[in-house]
Coordinates of C-alpha atoms and ligand atoms in Angstrom, one line a residue:
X1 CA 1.2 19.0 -13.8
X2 CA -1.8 18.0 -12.8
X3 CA -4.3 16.1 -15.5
X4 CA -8.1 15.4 -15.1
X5 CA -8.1 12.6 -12.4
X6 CA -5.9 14.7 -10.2
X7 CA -8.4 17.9 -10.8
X8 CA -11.3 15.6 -10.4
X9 CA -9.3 14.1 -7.0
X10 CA -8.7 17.6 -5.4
X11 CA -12.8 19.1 -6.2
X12 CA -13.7 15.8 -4.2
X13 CA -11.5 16.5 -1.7
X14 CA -11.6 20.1 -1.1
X15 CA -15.8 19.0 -0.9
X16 CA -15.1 16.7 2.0
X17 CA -12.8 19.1 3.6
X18 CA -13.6 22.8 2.8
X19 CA -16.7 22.9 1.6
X20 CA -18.7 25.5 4.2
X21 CA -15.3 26.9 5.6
X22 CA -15.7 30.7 6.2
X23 CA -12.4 32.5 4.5
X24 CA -10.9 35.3 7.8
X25 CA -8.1 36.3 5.2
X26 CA -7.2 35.5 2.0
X27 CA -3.5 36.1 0.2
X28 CA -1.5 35.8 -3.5
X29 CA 1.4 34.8 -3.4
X30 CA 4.6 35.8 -1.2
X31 CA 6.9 34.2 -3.4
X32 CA 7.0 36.7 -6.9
X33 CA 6.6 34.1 -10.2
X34 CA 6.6 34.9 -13.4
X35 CA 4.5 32.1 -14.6
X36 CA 1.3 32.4 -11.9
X37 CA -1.5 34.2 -13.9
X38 CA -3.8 36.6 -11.3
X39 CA -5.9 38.5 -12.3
X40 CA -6.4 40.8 -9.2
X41 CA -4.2 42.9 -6.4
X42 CA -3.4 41.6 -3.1
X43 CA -5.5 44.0 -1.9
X44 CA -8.2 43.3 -4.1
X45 CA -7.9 39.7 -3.5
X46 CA -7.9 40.0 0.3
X47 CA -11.0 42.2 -0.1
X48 CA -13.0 40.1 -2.2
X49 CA -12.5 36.9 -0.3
X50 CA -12.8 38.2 3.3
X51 CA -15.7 36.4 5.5
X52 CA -16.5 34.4 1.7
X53 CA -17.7 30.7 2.3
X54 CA -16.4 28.2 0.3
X55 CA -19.1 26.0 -2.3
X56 CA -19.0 23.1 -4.0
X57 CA -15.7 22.2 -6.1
X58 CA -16.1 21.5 -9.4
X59 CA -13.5 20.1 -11.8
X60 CA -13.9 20.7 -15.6
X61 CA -10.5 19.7 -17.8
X62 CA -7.7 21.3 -16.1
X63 CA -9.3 23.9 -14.2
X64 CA -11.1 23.6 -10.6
X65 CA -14.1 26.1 -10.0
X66 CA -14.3 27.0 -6.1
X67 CA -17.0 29.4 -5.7
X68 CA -16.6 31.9 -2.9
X69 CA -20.1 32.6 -1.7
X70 CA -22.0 35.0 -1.8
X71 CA -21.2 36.2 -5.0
X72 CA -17.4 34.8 -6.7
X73 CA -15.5 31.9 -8.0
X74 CA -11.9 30.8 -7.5
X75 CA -10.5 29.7 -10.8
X76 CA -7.6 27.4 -10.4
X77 CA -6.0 26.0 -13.9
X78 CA -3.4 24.5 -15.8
X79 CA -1.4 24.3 -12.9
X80 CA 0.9 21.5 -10.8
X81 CA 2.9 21.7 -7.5
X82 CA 0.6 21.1 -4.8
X83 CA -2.4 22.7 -3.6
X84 CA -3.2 21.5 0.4
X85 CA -5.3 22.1 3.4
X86 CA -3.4 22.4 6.3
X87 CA -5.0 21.9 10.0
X88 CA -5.4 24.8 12.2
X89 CA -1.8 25.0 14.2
X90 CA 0.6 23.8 11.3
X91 CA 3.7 26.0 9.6
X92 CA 2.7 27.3 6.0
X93 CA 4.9 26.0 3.5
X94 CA 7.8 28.6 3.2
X95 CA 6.5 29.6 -0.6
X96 CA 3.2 29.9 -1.2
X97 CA 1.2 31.5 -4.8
X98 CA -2.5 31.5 -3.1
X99 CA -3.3 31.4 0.9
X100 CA -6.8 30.9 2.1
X101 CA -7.0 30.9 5.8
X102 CA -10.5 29.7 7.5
X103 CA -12.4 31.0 10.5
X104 CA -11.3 27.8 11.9
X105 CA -8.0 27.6 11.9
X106 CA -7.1 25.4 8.9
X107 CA -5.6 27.1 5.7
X108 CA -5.4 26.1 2.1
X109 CA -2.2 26.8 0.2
X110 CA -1.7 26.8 -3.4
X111 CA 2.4 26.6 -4.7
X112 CA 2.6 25.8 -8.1
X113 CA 5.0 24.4 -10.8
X114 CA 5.6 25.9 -13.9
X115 CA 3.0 27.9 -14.4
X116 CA -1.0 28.2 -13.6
X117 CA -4.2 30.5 -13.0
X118 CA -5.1 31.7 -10.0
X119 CA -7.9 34.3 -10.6
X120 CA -11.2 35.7 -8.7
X121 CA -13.9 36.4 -10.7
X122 CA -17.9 37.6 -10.3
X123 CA -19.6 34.4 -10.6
X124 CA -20.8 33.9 -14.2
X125 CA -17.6 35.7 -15.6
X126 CA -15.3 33.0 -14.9
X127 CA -17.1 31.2 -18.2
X128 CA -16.0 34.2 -20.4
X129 CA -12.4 33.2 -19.8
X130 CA -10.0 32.1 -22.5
X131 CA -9.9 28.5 -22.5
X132 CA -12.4 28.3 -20.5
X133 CA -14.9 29.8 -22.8
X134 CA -15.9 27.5 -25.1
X135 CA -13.9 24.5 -23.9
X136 CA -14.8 20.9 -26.3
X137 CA -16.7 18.2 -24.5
X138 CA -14.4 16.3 -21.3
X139 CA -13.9 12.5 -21.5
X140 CA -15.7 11.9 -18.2
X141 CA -19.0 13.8 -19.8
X142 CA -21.9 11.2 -21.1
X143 CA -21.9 13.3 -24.1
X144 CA -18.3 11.9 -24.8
X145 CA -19.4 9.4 -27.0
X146 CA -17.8 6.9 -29.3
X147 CA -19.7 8.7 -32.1
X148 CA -18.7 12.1 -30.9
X149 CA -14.8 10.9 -30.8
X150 CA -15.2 9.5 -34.2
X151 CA -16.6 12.8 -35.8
X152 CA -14.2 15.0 -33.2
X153 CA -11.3 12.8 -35.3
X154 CA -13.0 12.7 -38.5
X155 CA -13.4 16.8 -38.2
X156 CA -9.3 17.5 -36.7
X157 CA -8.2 15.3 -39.5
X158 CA -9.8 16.8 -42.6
X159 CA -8.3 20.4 -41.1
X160 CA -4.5 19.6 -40.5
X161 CA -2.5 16.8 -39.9
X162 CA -2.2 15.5 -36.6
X163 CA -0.6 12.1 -34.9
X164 CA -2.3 10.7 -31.7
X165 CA 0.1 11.9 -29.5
X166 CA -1.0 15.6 -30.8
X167 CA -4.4 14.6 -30.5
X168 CA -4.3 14.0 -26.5
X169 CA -1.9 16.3 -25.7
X170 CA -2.2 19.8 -27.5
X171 CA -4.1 22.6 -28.0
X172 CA -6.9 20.8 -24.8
X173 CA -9.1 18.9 -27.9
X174 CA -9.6 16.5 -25.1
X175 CA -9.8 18.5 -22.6
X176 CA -8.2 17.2 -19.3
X177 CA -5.2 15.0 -20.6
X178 CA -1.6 15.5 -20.7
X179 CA 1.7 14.4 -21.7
X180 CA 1.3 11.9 -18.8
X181 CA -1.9 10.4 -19.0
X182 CA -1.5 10.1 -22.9
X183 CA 1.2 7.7 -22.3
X184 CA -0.7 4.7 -20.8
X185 CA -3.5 5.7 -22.9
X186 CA -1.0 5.0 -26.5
X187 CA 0.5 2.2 -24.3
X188 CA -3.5 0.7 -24.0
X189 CA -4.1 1.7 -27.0
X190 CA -1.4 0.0 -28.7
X191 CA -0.4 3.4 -30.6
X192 CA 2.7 5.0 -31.8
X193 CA 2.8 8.4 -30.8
X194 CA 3.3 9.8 -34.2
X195 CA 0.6 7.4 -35.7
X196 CA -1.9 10.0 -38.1
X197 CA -5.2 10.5 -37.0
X198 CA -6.5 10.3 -40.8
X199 CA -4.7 6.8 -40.9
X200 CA -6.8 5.7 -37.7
X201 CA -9.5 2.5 -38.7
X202 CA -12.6 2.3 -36.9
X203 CA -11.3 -0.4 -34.8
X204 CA -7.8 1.6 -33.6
X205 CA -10.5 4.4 -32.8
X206 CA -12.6 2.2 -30.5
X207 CA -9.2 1.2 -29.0
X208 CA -8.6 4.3 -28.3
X209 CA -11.7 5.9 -27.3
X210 CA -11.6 2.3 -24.6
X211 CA -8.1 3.1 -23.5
X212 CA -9.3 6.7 -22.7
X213 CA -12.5 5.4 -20.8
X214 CA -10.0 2.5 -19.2
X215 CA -7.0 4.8 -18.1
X216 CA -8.9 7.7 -16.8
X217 CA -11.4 5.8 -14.6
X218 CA -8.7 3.9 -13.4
X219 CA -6.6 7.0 -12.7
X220 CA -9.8 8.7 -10.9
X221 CA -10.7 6.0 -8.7
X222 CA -6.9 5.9 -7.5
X223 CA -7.0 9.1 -6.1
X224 CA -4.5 10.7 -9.4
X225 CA -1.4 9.8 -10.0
X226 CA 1.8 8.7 -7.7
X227 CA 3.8 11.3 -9.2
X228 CA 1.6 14.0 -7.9
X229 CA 0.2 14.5 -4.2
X230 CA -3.8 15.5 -3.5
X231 CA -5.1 17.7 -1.4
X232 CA -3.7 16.3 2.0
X233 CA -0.2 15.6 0.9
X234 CA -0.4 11.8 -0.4
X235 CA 0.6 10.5 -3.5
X236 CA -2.5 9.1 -5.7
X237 CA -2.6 5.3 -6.2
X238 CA -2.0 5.6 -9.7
X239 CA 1.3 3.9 -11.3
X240 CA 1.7 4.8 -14.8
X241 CA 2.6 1.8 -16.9
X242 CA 4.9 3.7 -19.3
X243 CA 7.4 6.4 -17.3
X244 CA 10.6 6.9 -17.0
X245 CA 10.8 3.8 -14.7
X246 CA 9.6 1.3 -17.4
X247 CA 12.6 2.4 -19.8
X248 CA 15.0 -0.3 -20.7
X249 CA 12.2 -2.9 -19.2
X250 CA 10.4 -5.8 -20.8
X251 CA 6.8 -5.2 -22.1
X252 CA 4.5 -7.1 -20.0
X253 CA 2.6 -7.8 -22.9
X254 CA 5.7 -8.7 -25.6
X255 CA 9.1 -8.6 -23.6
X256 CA 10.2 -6.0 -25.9
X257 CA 12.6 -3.3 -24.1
X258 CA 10.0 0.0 -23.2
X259 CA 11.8 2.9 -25.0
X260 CA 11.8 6.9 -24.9
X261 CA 11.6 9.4 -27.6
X262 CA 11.5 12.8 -27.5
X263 CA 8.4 13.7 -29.9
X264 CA 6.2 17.0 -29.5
X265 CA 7.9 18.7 -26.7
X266 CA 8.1 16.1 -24.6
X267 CA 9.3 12.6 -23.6
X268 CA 7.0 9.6 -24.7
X269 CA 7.8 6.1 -23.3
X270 CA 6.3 3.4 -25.8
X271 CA 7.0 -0.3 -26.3
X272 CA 8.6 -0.9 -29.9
X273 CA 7.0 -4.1 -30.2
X274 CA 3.1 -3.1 -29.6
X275 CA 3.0 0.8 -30.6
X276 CA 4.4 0.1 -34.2
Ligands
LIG1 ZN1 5.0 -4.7 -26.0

């Protein structure tokens, strides 16, 4: 699935290849999938995009904003698979959920994994949408401050109980990570997954908040991860420290042997000896 750096990786992209492209005919899907969420007919669809020009990307979290000028946005979230530009000339992939062909010839597809939004909406309205709508502050924001993560902390903790794996990975209260990301990030962060958030000191929440900063920029300027391709079909530059890979390895840090648990609906790969 694809977290923040691959979002932010694919809005850059789609700016350096897209951007100004004139849609001739646009498409949903022609493979039926339970999990895609549209929020419009094919007939609609094709409709509403016909002779649109595509606008600056924008990444936020999860999701990727594509207005379709004049006039409507292309809301792309919580999705995976891969999402490509094709030149003009080249075979479609035999699935596809979302097909944007250009007056030149090139043509985006979308084919996701899992699950994921693909919705067209009158500009402005695309803000009204759940999850969307009123979405908490991104770790690549300047207002994500260490103050603000300390009082978001403070604030989750005096609700429920939470662990720091719960923290980075559900319900988006830092919006853009995942099960994937959060695993380096504990790694950095020298955290158990299951650690409390109430139990946190000051100085495991700088850690943290660091290892966030640290992990993230690093995944961004790598293009996303290696485990996911961008916008023209490459793998990012990314290697995750703690994957499935790193099991049964020494720690570079300890020598310990990296282990996997299965905590919060999903694997977590941790070092025994750092994430006590
Ligand atoms: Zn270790």
């Amino acid at each position: 699935m694809f977290e923040l750096p691959e979002i932010i990786t694919l809005a850059r992209q789609m700016n350096q290849s897209m951007r100004g492209n004139v849609i001739r005919e646009g498409r949903l899907g022609n493979s039926p999938h339970k999990f895609v969420w549209y929020n419009r007919t094919h007939a609609e669809f094709a409709d509403l995009t016909r002779e649109k020009t595509i606008g600056e990307a924008r990444a936020k979290g999860k999701w990727l904003f594509v207005p379709l000028d004049p006039g409507y946005m292309l809301l792309l979230g919580e999705c995976g698979g891969k999402l490509l530009i094709h030149p003009a000339g080249s075979k479609p992939p035999d699935k596809y959920h979302l097909f944007l062909l250009f007056e030149n010839g090139s043509f985006m597809t979308h084919t996701t994994q899992m699950w994921g939004a693909m919705e067209l909406f009158e500009q402005g309205q695309e803000q009204e949408r759940q999850y969307v709508k009123g979405m908490r502050t991104t770790p690549v924001e300047l207002e994500f401050t260490p103050d603000y993560f300390s009082a978001l902390i403070e604030n989750l903790a005096k609700a429920e109980k939470r662990s720091v794996k719960s923290l980075l990975t559900q319900d988006q209260l830092i919006p853009g990570l995942g099960n994937a990301i959060a695993q380096d990030i504990l790694y950095r962060a020298r955290l158990h997954p299951r650690h409390p958030i109430d139990d946190l000191d000051l100085d495991q929440k700088m850690k943290l908040y660091d290892a966030i900063q640290f992990t993230l920029r690093a995944a961004i300027e790598n293009g996303g991860r290696n485990d996911e391709v961008d916008l023209y079909n490459n793998p990012g530059g990314y290697v995750r420290l703690m994957d499935q890979h790193a099991v049964g390895k020494p720690c570079p840090e300890c020598g310990e042997k990296i282990e996997k648990i299965q905590y919060l609906g999903g694997a977590c790969y941790l070092c025994p000896g750092c994430q006590k």
